[in-house]
Phi, psi and omega in degrees: 000124182275178185300314182295323180295319177297315180298312182297317179298316180295321180293321179294314179299313181294322180294313180298317180296318179297318177298319178300313180298315180296320180296317179296314180295324179294318177298320178296317181295314181297320180298319179285325181294326185271000180294143180294129182241088179293155180294127182231126178267344181228166172293155178307142183300133179085007182250115177282175175305323179293316178301313181296321180295320178297316180295317186284316188259337182051237184295340181277011183302132174257079187294338182298339185259024188269347186293312181302308179298327178294316178300317179295320180296316178295319181295319180298332181261011171082017180269332179219166172235138184246130177226164175256118182267011179095340179244327181194201181266137176252116183249118183254128179284129176264318176202162181284152172295141181283169174299158182306319183299336181254002188274336184079009181274161184255338184240112183289329181297312180292324180293321178298322177298315180294320181296318178297317180295317180298314181297322180293324180297322187242028182292331183249325182223163178273001179236134180237128178254125184297327182276353182241028182295135179286160180299325179296322178295318178298320178296318179296318179295317178297320179295321178295320178298315180296323178294321177296318179296322178296317178294328182296333180283347180265345183298327186287355177087165182299316180297319179297319179293322179296314178300319181297315180296317180299315181300312182296319182294315181294320179299317178294319179298317180296320179298317178292319181298311180295318178296322180293317179298316180292324178300315179295324184290315183262358178059046176221149188281053180297323184300328180286324178292330179296343177302324185295305178296328179294309180296319179300321180297328179276321182294328186298334181287342184257358179287135182285344183289156176297164188303317183296335179275345180280339184302312179303322178300312182293324180296321181281311186290316183254326185291315182298311177299323180295318178297322178299318179296316186286328189242344183256335179271131178287112178205165181295151179301322180297325176294319179298319178297318180299314179296313180300317181291324179295320178291320179299315179296321178299311181297316179297322181294310182292321186273331187237293188304309183291338180277344184265351181290122184215105180232054179298159183289171187299319181297313179292330178293323177295319178296321177301318178299320179293318179295317178296320179295321178299314178297316181299318180300314181300321185279334184252346182298137179274174184300320182297319181292320179293321177298321179296320179293321179293324178292321178290320180225098183304339180264013185302315181305316182287330179292325184260345182307316181301332185278347174301322181290321180301319184267354180068039184235026184299316182293319179297318181287333176297317180299326180285311186280345174296337179272356182236126177264106181301134179278347182289162181292139172276053191295338182229359179252318181055229184279004183257016179305317182293332177292317187279340181250015179273000000 
């Protein structure tokens, strides 16, 4: 097999695999896009901000930003009161969260996470200061975040998880296969060096740091060995292209393609449609419609406020609600409304 034949074979394999990944993700997207989205003025009954975030974002869940919407959600239901003590937020417990059976919630796993977090906040005192959180509280919060991220990987359904595993496995196999063939051809251990970008592509998903902070890790762990392969080993240009493309496809698969596979069951798909409809209503509703809802339910603003964070629309909704003066009691926000909706 000559150099061009190796190059052509590797390009065909990578091309077919990439088309397969795109086709699967496209089928997943179309299925979610076509779900019936009835008009919804509220979040689905029994769904807290965490529940709604899991349904809406699935693997893309940003669990680190869940504390503020949770505090607002608890406050709206009369469990806590929130004040500004001049340095940070002062959260006062009014009553304990009830057992799951009495909560009206639909998912016990997410409720248990919230219950654990709530108990840790008020385990010693009835007042919790955000700037004076104990290390144990921080550990509990981090554990809750990790549990939410774990649950987010299950939202896509069994079929979605299988497709994700298959994509990652095949991408890694192709990278090793192409590296192995070239190693045999030029009689150099390229395939072993390929371990670094392959392992790095998988490890990067488990790093707790934000994405922008993960880049240096990938550049050192995977980029340096890859550059060594491409520029220090004597090989044909076509071989270099093959190696580079195999790593590129691997990174795209692990970071993008495998993360987009979503084949949740019909029941969860219907809930997804309701959550999407709720977000759409909030973003497109005009001032008159929102005023009518506030008149019908003076607490409407407070009922939907926690979900602004879930959808990332706090600034947009502030512009809308700044034109509307809620008639409901500022029973748990008081003078910190501008802090929470900024």
